[in-house]
Amino acid sequence: MEFDQYVAARRTTLVRATVLLGCPETEAPLVVNAVVARAAREIQRAENPDPDVYRALMSALAQRPGADPQALPIEDTSNAAGLAVRRDLAALEPLERAAVVLMHYADLTLRETSEATRAKPALVHEADHAACGRLEASTSDDARRRLEVAADTVEAQPSGLLTPAPPPLRWPWVAAAVCAVVVGAAVLLVTRPETDKPDASLDADQIPSLFAYDADGAKALLEQRGLTVTLELTQTCEPNGRALSTDPPTGARFEPGDDVVVYTAATGGTDCMAQYGARSDAWRFIDFANGRGPAPPFADRVYLISDGSVPEAITRAAAQDPSAWGGASALDEIRRVSSEVLHDDTRSYIIPTLTVAKVIPPTRTCGVDRPAEAGTRAVLRLTLRVASDPETRCPLTVDLYRSREGIDAVVLYTGRGPSQGELLSPPPWVKSPRG
């Protein structure tokens, strides 16, 4: 099967299945990215790659540190039924949960589910029967409907690009006949010895990362490098006009005058409507941080907190001026991560992935306590990570607290641990606004 066709058709289902199987929602896209990238050749060879991919997915999940499968997003009255099913799933035994999700949501057969879970078919059948009973699903179709309702609570549209490993051949990319795509990005046969490992920085004659660019910005950047650019729309749940990926992909060598296709977002159908607003707001803040867009709406007073530091208040006018945020701010950290390009052991170039969720933050994130004064307010949580293995480090996390006026607090978790700053300032939330 063509790799790009498989990813376009199945990635959303894979991410949602990963969450239903018990993976935290913020980590699921990265887990799926890594699994799909490693399974690129199997996908291209198989008429139906699902059994191989889900077997690899279950293996990857088994190697993860234990996570609380009952961690759920905040209640969303628009899909209370879906959240109720997710709670019921979280209460199942691991094999019961795997059996019902793989057989009735991923549509694997009993034998395929047995191979994926490494359990005997009789045990899988028994686990599935028990799970359906606890989910009050009397038929397979009933179980499928319930799981689809639960899956609709999971946001599954990433923005990053994971490029699978190229074959060990020294062909120029213009002669390559096979392309592979993850999140709309084509893989090219890059002229690189098999023993080479991609550098973490890209040279001027390599396709740059287009993370956090829109179509116009991406086109201008590539044309400055001497490339001939074609824009091609790809249906996705990203906001219209976001640059998704390129063909050839990030890191491919090129010469002036070469052609490059930039895949750009064209918002999909009604399934995307629930995600569109949150992702649009998240990208607006990221564009502002990167100097590629106007300021988002801010409240009269905005509190800035970094890794548990004492909150500092700035005025709306100061918040609209990135230079007024000071050093090591959320804007600085977003700019840093947005420009990162890493490699993994498969000789692949990896650029950031953005996950957006409306949640009540946990009591601790990356070893830092949630601001006590924030209570249990819901936030728009932006998680940016660039890594092939989701467990390699704590991701950059930015929580946007919002009121009717706009953003009234920005809480940053860098993953570097609690701030060592003084804690003797005036009580949180009452400092005089700067600016």
Short mmCIF file of C-alpha atoms in Angstrom, two decimals:
data_model
loop_
_atom_site.label_atom_id
_atom_site.label_comp_id
_atom_site.label_asym_id
_atom_site.label_seq_id
_atom_site.Cartn_x
_atom_site.Cartn_y
_atom_site.Cartn_z
CA MET A 1 0.00 0.00 0.00
CA GLU A 2 1.23 3.52 -0.73
CA PHE A 3 2.61 4.98 2.47
CA ASP A 4 1.09 8.43 2.05
CA GLN A 5 -2.33 6.93 1.37
CA TYR A 6 -2.13 4.79 4.49
CA VAL A 7 -1.10 7.68 6.72
CA ALA A 8 -3.75 10.00 5.32
CA ALA A 9 -6.45 7.37 5.77
CA ARG A 10 -5.49 5.80 9.08
CA ARG A 11 -3.48 8.17 11.25
CA THR A 12 -6.45 9.76 13.02
CA THR A 13 -7.83 6.32 13.86
CA LEU A 14 -4.41 5.21 15.11
CA VAL A 15 -4.03 8.19 17.43
CA ARG A 16 -7.53 7.80 18.81
CA ALA A 17 -7.07 4.06 19.28
CA THR A 18 -3.82 4.75 21.14
CA VAL A 19 -5.66 7.02 23.58
CA LEU A 20 -8.48 4.51 24.03
CA LEU A 21 -5.82 1.90 24.81
CA GLY A 22 -4.68 4.02 27.76
CA CYS A 23 -1.97 6.32 26.40
CA PRO A 24 -2.11 9.95 27.60
CA GLU A 25 -3.73 12.15 24.99
CA THR A 26 -0.75 14.52 24.80
CA GLU A 27 1.63 11.64 24.07
CA ALA A 28 -0.43 9.55 21.65
CA PRO A 29 0.48 11.47 18.46
CA LEU A 30 4.19 11.04 19.19
CA VAL A 31 3.80 7.33 19.89
CA VAL A 32 1.96 6.86 16.61
CA ASN A 33 4.50 8.95 14.70
CA ALA A 34 7.35 6.76 15.93
CA VAL A 35 5.49 3.50 15.26
CA VAL A 36 4.40 4.48 11.76
CA ALA A 37 7.86 5.76 10.82
CA ARG A 38 9.49 2.50 11.86
CA ALA A 39 6.85 0.48 10.01
CA ALA A 40 7.23 2.37 6.72
CA ARG A 41 8.54 -0.58 4.72
CA GLU A 42 5.97 -3.01 6.11
CA ILE A 43 3.21 -0.57 5.22
CA GLN A 44 4.45 -0.28 1.64
CA ARG A 45 4.64 -4.04 1.23
CA ALA A 46 1.28 -5.00 2.73
CA GLU A 47 -2.13 -4.82 1.11
CA ASN A 48 -3.62 -4.31 4.58
CA PRO A 49 -0.93 -2.92 6.93
CA ASP A 50 -3.22 -2.53 9.97
CA PRO A 51 -2.30 -5.82 11.70
CA ASP A 52 1.43 -5.08 11.45
CA VAL A 53 1.01 -1.48 12.59
CA TYR A 54 -1.21 -2.31 15.56
CA ARG A 55 1.13 -5.12 16.58
CA ALA A 56 3.99 -2.59 16.60
CA LEU A 57 1.79 -0.11 18.45
CA MET A 58 0.95 -2.60 21.20
CA SER A 59 4.64 -3.42 21.55
CA ALA A 60 5.49 0.28 21.87
CA LEU A 61 2.79 0.82 24.48
CA ALA A 62 4.01 -2.18 26.47
CA GLN A 63 7.46 -0.59 26.73
CA ARG A 64 6.14 2.70 28.06
CA PRO A 65 6.29 3.54 31.77
CA GLY A 66 3.02 2.95 33.56
CA ALA A 67 0.45 5.69 33.02
CA ASP A 68 -2.90 6.25 34.67
CA PRO A 69 -5.44 5.04 32.09
CA GLN A 70 -8.20 6.80 34.01
CA ALA A 71 -6.74 10.28 33.38
CA LEU A 72 -9.47 12.01 31.40
CA PRO A 73 -9.91 15.49 29.93
CA ILE A 74 -12.31 17.90 31.55
CA GLU A 75 -15.98 17.21 31.10
CA ASP A 76 -17.29 18.43 27.80
CA THR A 77 -21.07 18.64 27.81
CA SER A 78 -21.08 18.43 24.01
CA ASN A 79 -19.85 14.83 24.24
CA ALA A 80 -20.65 13.61 27.73
CA ALA A 81 -21.55 10.20 26.32
CA GLY A 82 -18.10 9.79 24.79
CA LEU A 83 -16.36 10.71 28.03
CA ALA A 84 -18.54 8.24 29.90
CA VAL A 85 -17.40 5.45 27.57
CA ARG A 86 -13.78 6.49 28.07
CA ARG A 87 -14.25 6.22 31.83
CA ASP A 88 -15.69 2.75 31.38
CA LEU A 89 -12.74 1.79 29.17
CA ALA A 90 -10.26 3.09 31.73
CA ALA A 91 -11.81 0.85 34.37
CA LEU A 92 -11.26 -2.32 32.30
CA GLU A 93 -8.39 -4.74 32.73
CA PRO A 94 -5.57 -4.11 30.19
CA LEU A 95 -6.36 -7.17 28.06
CA GLU A 96 -10.08 -6.39 28.13
CA ARG A 97 -9.42 -2.83 26.99
CA ALA A 98 -7.03 -3.97 24.26
CA ALA A 99 -9.38 -6.66 23.01
CA VAL A 100 -12.43 -4.45 22.69
CA VAL A 101 -10.54 -1.52 21.14
CA LEU A 102 -8.57 -3.59 18.63
CA MET A 103 -11.50 -5.76 17.56
CA HIS A 104 -14.33 -3.23 17.52
CA TYR A 105 -12.60 0.09 16.85
CA ALA A 106 -9.48 -0.92 14.90
CA ASP A 107 -11.42 -3.74 13.18
CA LEU A 108 -8.79 -6.43 13.72
CA THR A 109 -9.80 -10.07 13.64
CA LEU A 110 -9.59 -12.32 16.69
CA ARG A 111 -6.37 -13.85 15.37
CA GLU A 112 -4.83 -10.46 14.59
CA THR A 113 -5.77 -9.17 18.04
CA SER A 114 -4.26 -12.28 19.59
CA GLU A 115 -0.98 -11.64 17.77
CA ALA A 116 -0.99 -7.94 18.70
CA THR A 117 -1.63 -8.62 22.39
CA ARG A 118 0.45 -11.83 22.54
CA ALA A 119 -2.46 -13.56 24.23
CA LYS A 120 -4.12 -16.81 23.21
CA PRO A 121 -7.25 -16.39 21.07
CA ALA A 122 -9.41 -17.97 23.77
CA LEU A 123 -8.21 -15.42 26.31
CA VAL A 124 -8.78 -12.56 23.87
CA HIS A 125 -12.30 -13.80 23.14
CA GLU A 126 -13.04 -14.04 26.86
CA ALA A 127 -11.61 -10.56 27.49
CA ASP A 128 -13.64 -9.08 24.64
CA HIS A 129 -16.82 -10.68 25.94
CA ALA A 130 -16.18 -9.29 29.42
CA ALA A 131 -15.37 -5.82 28.07
CA CYS A 132 -18.51 -5.67 25.94
CA GLY A 133 -20.56 -6.63 28.96
CA ARG A 134 -19.06 -3.87 31.08
CA LEU A 135 -19.60 -1.39 28.25
CA GLU A 136 -23.21 -2.58 27.98
CA ALA A 137 -22.66 -3.46 24.32
CA SER A 138 -24.80 -6.41 23.31
CA THR A 139 -23.47 -6.70 19.74
CA SER A 140 -20.28 -5.96 17.85
CA ASP A 141 -21.98 -3.06 16.08
CA ASP A 142 -23.09 -1.66 19.43
CA ALA A 143 -19.52 -1.86 20.77
CA ARG A 144 -18.21 -0.15 17.64
CA ARG A 145 -20.71 2.69 17.97
CA ARG A 146 -19.81 3.25 21.61
CA LEU A 147 -16.09 3.28 20.88
CA GLU A 148 -16.54 5.70 17.99
CA VAL A 149 -18.39 8.08 20.31
CA ALA A 150 -15.51 7.81 22.79
CA ALA A 151 -12.94 8.35 20.04
CA ASP A 152 -14.64 11.58 19.02
CA THR A 153 -13.48 13.12 22.32
CA VAL A 154 -9.84 12.72 21.22
CA GLU A 155 -8.17 15.46 19.21
CA ALA A 156 -5.93 13.73 16.69
CA GLN A 157 -4.45 16.28 14.31
CA PRO A 158 -0.72 16.93 14.76
CA SER A 159 1.26 19.62 13.04
CA GLY A 160 4.71 18.15 13.10
CA LEU A 161 6.50 16.00 10.56
CA LEU A 162 8.23 12.69 11.14
CA THR A 163 10.26 11.53 8.15
CA PRO A 164 10.78 7.76 7.91
CA ALA A 165 14.25 6.38 7.23
CA PRO A 166 15.30 6.42 3.57
CA PRO A 167 16.55 3.17 2.00
CA PRO A 168 20.35 2.71 2.08
CA LEU A 169 20.86 3.83 -1.53
CA ARG A 170 22.86 6.70 -2.97
CA TRP A 171 20.30 7.84 -5.53
CA PRO A 172 19.66 11.50 -6.29
CA TRP A 173 16.21 12.47 -5.12
CA VAL A 174 15.03 13.33 -8.63
CA ALA A 175 15.40 9.65 -9.56
CA ALA A 176 13.48 8.36 -6.57
CA ALA A 177 10.38 6.41 -7.46
CA VAL A 178 8.99 5.70 -4.03
CA CYS A 179 7.71 8.34 -1.63
CA ALA A 180 6.59 7.87 1.95
CA VAL A 181 4.48 10.33 3.89
CA VAL A 182 3.82 10.93 7.57
CA VAL A 183 1.34 13.76 8.21
CA GLY A 184 1.42 14.65 4.53
CA ALA A 185 5.20 14.68 4.09
CA ALA A 186 7.00 12.80 1.34
CA VAL A 187 10.13 10.79 1.99
CA LEU A 188 12.85 10.98 -0.56
CA LEU A 189 15.87 8.84 -1.26
CA VAL A 190 18.38 11.32 0.13
CA THR A 191 21.93 11.07 -1.17
CA ARG A 192 23.53 9.99 2.08
CA PRO A 193 25.77 7.01 2.89
CA GLU A 194 24.04 4.33 4.92
CA THR A 195 26.40 4.83 7.84
CA ASP A 196 25.73 8.55 8.05
CA LYS A 197 23.36 9.92 10.67
CA PRO A 198 21.55 13.20 10.01
CA ASP A 199 23.01 16.23 11.67
CA ALA A 200 20.77 18.06 14.12
CA SER A 201 21.29 21.25 12.11
CA LEU A 202 20.45 21.68 8.45
CA ASP A 203 22.73 23.12 5.79
CA ALA A 204 21.68 25.83 3.36
CA ASP A 205 21.22 23.21 0.61
CA GLN A 206 18.82 21.08 2.67
CA ILE A 207 15.04 21.51 2.75
CA PRO A 208 14.34 23.52 5.94
CA SER A 209 11.74 22.77 8.58
CA LEU A 210 8.43 24.49 7.90
CA PHE A 211 7.03 23.96 11.38
CA ALA A 212 4.90 26.95 12.44
CA TYR A 213 4.84 28.48 8.96
CA ASP A 214 1.78 29.28 6.91
CA ALA A 215 1.69 28.69 3.17
CA ASP A 216 2.82 32.20 2.22
CA GLY A 217 5.68 32.20 4.71
CA ALA A 218 6.81 28.74 3.63
CA LYS A 219 6.72 29.70 -0.05
CA ALA A 220 8.76 32.83 0.60
CA LEU A 221 11.35 30.92 2.65
CA LEU A 222 11.85 28.24 0.02
CA GLU A 223 11.96 30.71 -2.86
CA GLN A 224 14.70 32.58 -1.02
CA ARG A 225 16.67 29.31 -1.18
CA GLY A 226 16.26 29.25 -4.96
CA LEU A 227 13.58 26.56 -5.12
CA THR A 228 10.56 26.48 -7.42
CA VAL A 229 7.55 26.10 -5.13
CA THR A 230 4.16 24.52 -5.81
CA LEU A 231 1.42 24.66 -3.16
CA GLU A 232 -0.85 21.64 -2.87
CA LEU A 233 -3.89 21.46 -0.59
CA THR A 234 -4.30 18.53 1.80
CA GLN A 235 -7.50 17.96 3.76
CA THR A 236 -6.81 18.03 7.48
CA CYS A 237 -8.18 19.46 10.71
CA GLU A 238 -5.48 22.12 10.83
CA PRO A 239 -6.56 25.73 10.16
CA ASN A 240 -6.64 26.68 6.50
CA GLY A 241 -3.31 27.67 5.04
CA ARG A 242 -0.95 26.03 7.55
CA ALA A 243 2.15 24.52 5.96
CA LEU A 244 2.13 20.81 6.72
CA SER A 245 5.13 19.30 4.97
CA THR A 246 7.14 19.20 1.76
CA ASP A 247 8.11 16.89 -1.07
CA PRO A 248 11.08 16.38 -0.91
CA PRO A 249 11.00 16.28 2.90
CA THR A 250 12.88 18.18 5.55
CA GLY A 251 16.62 17.53 5.25
CA ALA A 252 16.66 16.47 1.59
CA ARG A 253 19.53 17.96 -0.43
CA PHE A 254 18.63 20.25 -3.32
CA GLU A 255 20.14 22.51 -5.94
CA PRO A 256 18.89 25.96 -6.98
CA GLY A 257 15.99 25.64 -9.39
CA ASP A 258 14.79 22.30 -8.04
CA ASP A 259 11.06 21.80 -7.58
CA VAL A 260 9.45 21.41 -4.16
CA VAL A 261 5.81 20.81 -3.25
CA VAL A 262 4.48 22.38 -0.06
CA TYR A 263 1.43 20.59 1.31
CA THR A 264 -0.91 23.10 2.95
CA ALA A 265 -3.98 22.60 5.10
CA ALA A 266 -7.51 22.69 3.77
CA THR A 267 -9.85 22.19 6.71
CA GLY A 268 -11.82 18.96 6.47
CA GLY A 269 -15.47 18.19 7.13
CA THR A 270 -17.70 18.46 10.16
CA ASP A 271 -15.46 16.11 12.18
CA CYS A 272 -12.91 18.93 12.36
CA MET A 273 -15.21 21.60 13.73
CA ALA A 274 -14.70 20.64 17.38
CA GLN A 275 -10.92 20.97 16.99
CA TYR A 276 -10.71 23.93 14.67
CA GLY A 277 -11.20 26.71 17.22
CA ALA A 278 -8.67 25.37 19.73
CA ARG A 279 -6.01 24.74 17.12
CA SER A 280 -6.59 28.12 15.50
CA ASP A 281 -6.13 29.84 18.87
CA ALA A 282 -3.01 27.79 19.59
CA TRP A 283 -1.43 28.63 16.24
CA ARG A 284 -2.25 32.30 16.67
CA PHE A 285 -0.28 32.34 19.92
CA ILE A 286 2.62 30.43 18.33
CA ASP A 287 2.66 32.75 15.31
CA PHE A 288 2.78 35.71 17.70
CA ALA A 289 5.69 34.12 19.57
CA ASN A 290 7.59 33.54 16.33
CA GLY A 291 6.96 37.04 15.03
CA ARG A 292 4.78 35.82 12.18
CA GLY A 293 1.41 37.12 13.29
CA PRO A 294 -0.45 39.70 15.40
CA ALA A 295 -0.96 39.40 19.13
CA PRO A 296 -3.89 37.28 20.30
CA PRO A 297 -6.53 38.88 22.55
CA PHE A 298 -5.13 39.63 26.02
CA ALA A 299 -6.90 40.71 29.20
CA ASP A 300 -6.15 44.07 30.85
CA ARG A 301 -3.64 42.32 33.10
CA VAL A 302 -1.68 39.21 32.14
CA TYR A 303 0.24 37.06 34.62
CA LEU A 304 3.42 35.30 33.49
CA ILE A 305 4.68 32.23 35.35
CA SER A 306 7.71 30.13 34.37
CA ASP A 307 8.41 26.79 36.06
CA GLY A 308 6.67 27.74 39.29
CA SER A 309 8.10 31.25 39.56
CA VAL A 310 6.29 34.06 41.33
CA PRO A 311 3.67 35.43 38.92
CA GLU A 312 4.56 38.70 37.25
CA ALA A 313 1.78 40.92 35.95
CA ILE A 314 2.08 42.93 32.76
CA THR A 315 -0.45 45.17 31.08
CA ARG A 316 -2.29 44.35 27.89
CA ALA A 317 -0.07 46.78 25.97
CA ALA A 318 3.06 45.09 27.31
CA ALA A 319 1.69 41.63 26.54
CA GLN A 320 1.23 42.67 22.92
CA ASP A 321 4.94 43.57 22.73
CA PRO A 322 7.15 40.43 22.76
CA SER A 323 10.15 42.45 23.94
CA ALA A 324 8.28 43.30 27.15
CA TRP A 325 8.00 39.67 28.23
CA GLY A 326 11.60 39.50 29.44
CA GLY A 327 14.09 36.69 29.03
CA ALA A 328 13.31 32.96 29.16
CA SER A 329 9.61 33.64 28.60
CA ALA A 330 7.04 31.38 27.00
CA LEU A 331 7.59 33.28 23.75
CA ASP A 332 11.35 32.62 23.87
CA GLU A 333 10.82 28.92 24.56
CA ILE A 334 8.30 28.56 21.73
CA ARG A 335 10.74 30.22 19.33
CA ARG A 336 13.49 27.87 20.45
CA VAL A 337 11.49 24.68 20.03
CA SER A 338 9.92 25.85 16.75
CA SER A 339 13.37 26.00 15.16
CA GLU A 340 14.59 22.61 16.40
CA VAL A 341 15.39 19.75 14.05
CA LEU A 342 16.51 16.44 15.55
CA HIS A 343 17.43 13.02 14.24
CA ASP A 344 16.76 9.51 15.51
CA ASP A 345 18.44 6.14 15.16
CA THR A 346 16.70 5.50 11.83
CA ARG A 347 18.55 8.40 10.20
CA SER A 348 15.34 10.42 10.05
CA TYR A 349 14.87 14.15 10.43
CA ILE A 350 12.24 15.08 12.98
CA ILE A 351 10.61 18.46 13.52
CA PRO A 352 8.26 19.57 16.30
CA THR A 353 4.78 18.27 16.93
CA LEU A 354 2.04 20.42 18.43
CA THR A 355 -0.67 18.92 20.60
CA VAL A 356 -3.57 21.12 21.71
CA ALA A 357 -6.06 20.23 24.44
CA LYS A 358 -8.67 21.98 26.54
CA VAL A 359 -8.02 20.53 29.98
CA ILE A 360 -7.82 21.20 33.67
CA PRO A 361 -4.05 20.97 34.24
CA PRO A 362 -2.84 18.17 36.51
CA THR A 363 -1.54 19.15 39.92
CA ARG A 364 2.04 18.74 38.66
CA THR A 365 3.54 19.12 35.20
CA CYS A 366 7.19 18.32 34.50
CA GLY A 367 7.89 18.28 38.23
CA VAL A 368 6.38 21.74 38.79
CA ASP A 369 3.23 22.39 40.81
CA ARG A 370 0.21 23.93 39.15
CA PRO A 371 -0.27 27.55 40.31
CA ALA A 372 -2.39 27.24 43.44
CA GLU A 373 -4.22 30.48 42.73
CA ALA A 374 -5.41 29.15 39.39
CA GLY A 375 -7.46 26.51 41.14
CA THR A 376 -9.11 24.11 38.73
CA ARG A 377 -9.62 26.55 35.89
CA ALA A 378 -9.57 25.00 32.44
CA VAL A 379 -6.78 26.03 30.08
CA LEU A 380 -5.80 25.78 26.46
CA ARG A 381 -2.72 23.56 26.79
CA LEU A 382 -0.07 23.72 24.07
CA THR A 383 2.46 20.89 24.10
CA LEU A 384 5.44 21.13 21.76
CA ARG A 385 7.85 18.25 21.45
CA VAL A 386 10.51 17.27 18.98
CA ALA A 387 11.74 13.76 19.60
CA SER A 388 11.32 10.29 18.16
CA ASP A 389 10.73 8.77 21.59
CA PRO A 390 8.04 10.47 23.71
CA GLU A 391 9.79 9.44 26.93
CA THR A 392 13.13 11.09 26.18
CA ARG A 393 12.24 14.31 27.97
CA CYS A 394 9.43 16.38 29.36
CA PRO A 395 7.91 18.43 26.52
CA LEU A 396 7.61 22.19 26.44
CA THR A 397 4.15 22.96 27.79
CA VAL A 398 2.34 26.31 27.77
CA ASP A 399 -1.01 26.76 29.52
CA LEU A 400 -3.13 29.69 28.38
CA TYR A 401 -5.69 30.77 30.98
CA ARG A 402 -8.45 32.73 29.30
CA SER A 403 -11.35 34.90 30.35
CA ARG A 404 -13.88 36.81 28.29
CA GLU A 405 -11.34 39.61 27.87
CA GLY A 406 -8.69 37.30 26.50
CA ILE A 407 -5.59 35.55 27.82
CA ASP A 408 -5.10 36.52 31.47
CA ALA A 409 -2.27 34.15 32.44
CA VAL A 410 0.47 32.27 30.60
CA VAL A 411 2.05 29.43 32.56
CA LEU A 412 5.23 27.88 31.16
CA TYR A 413 6.67 24.44 31.94
CA THR A 414 10.07 24.02 30.27
CA GLY A 415 10.85 20.55 31.59
CA ARG A 416 13.92 21.86 33.39
CA GLY A 417 12.33 21.66 36.83
CA PRO A 418 11.12 24.26 39.34
CA SER A 419 12.38 27.81 39.09
CA GLN A 420 15.18 28.69 41.49
CA GLY A 421 14.04 32.28 41.72
CA GLU A 422 13.09 34.12 44.88
CA LEU A 423 9.72 33.32 46.39
CA LEU A 424 9.65 36.35 48.69
CA SER A 425 7.83 38.71 46.34
CA PRO A 426 4.28 39.92 46.99
CA PRO A 427 1.65 37.18 47.00
CA PRO A 428 0.83 35.64 43.60
CA TRP A 429 -1.60 37.44 41.33
CA VAL A 430 -1.22 40.80 43.09
CA LYS A 431 2.05 42.17 41.74
CA SER A 432 1.84 45.59 40.15
CA PRO A 433 1.59 45.28 36.37
CA ARG A 434 4.68 46.06 34.35
CA GLY A 435 4.43 48.05 31.13
#
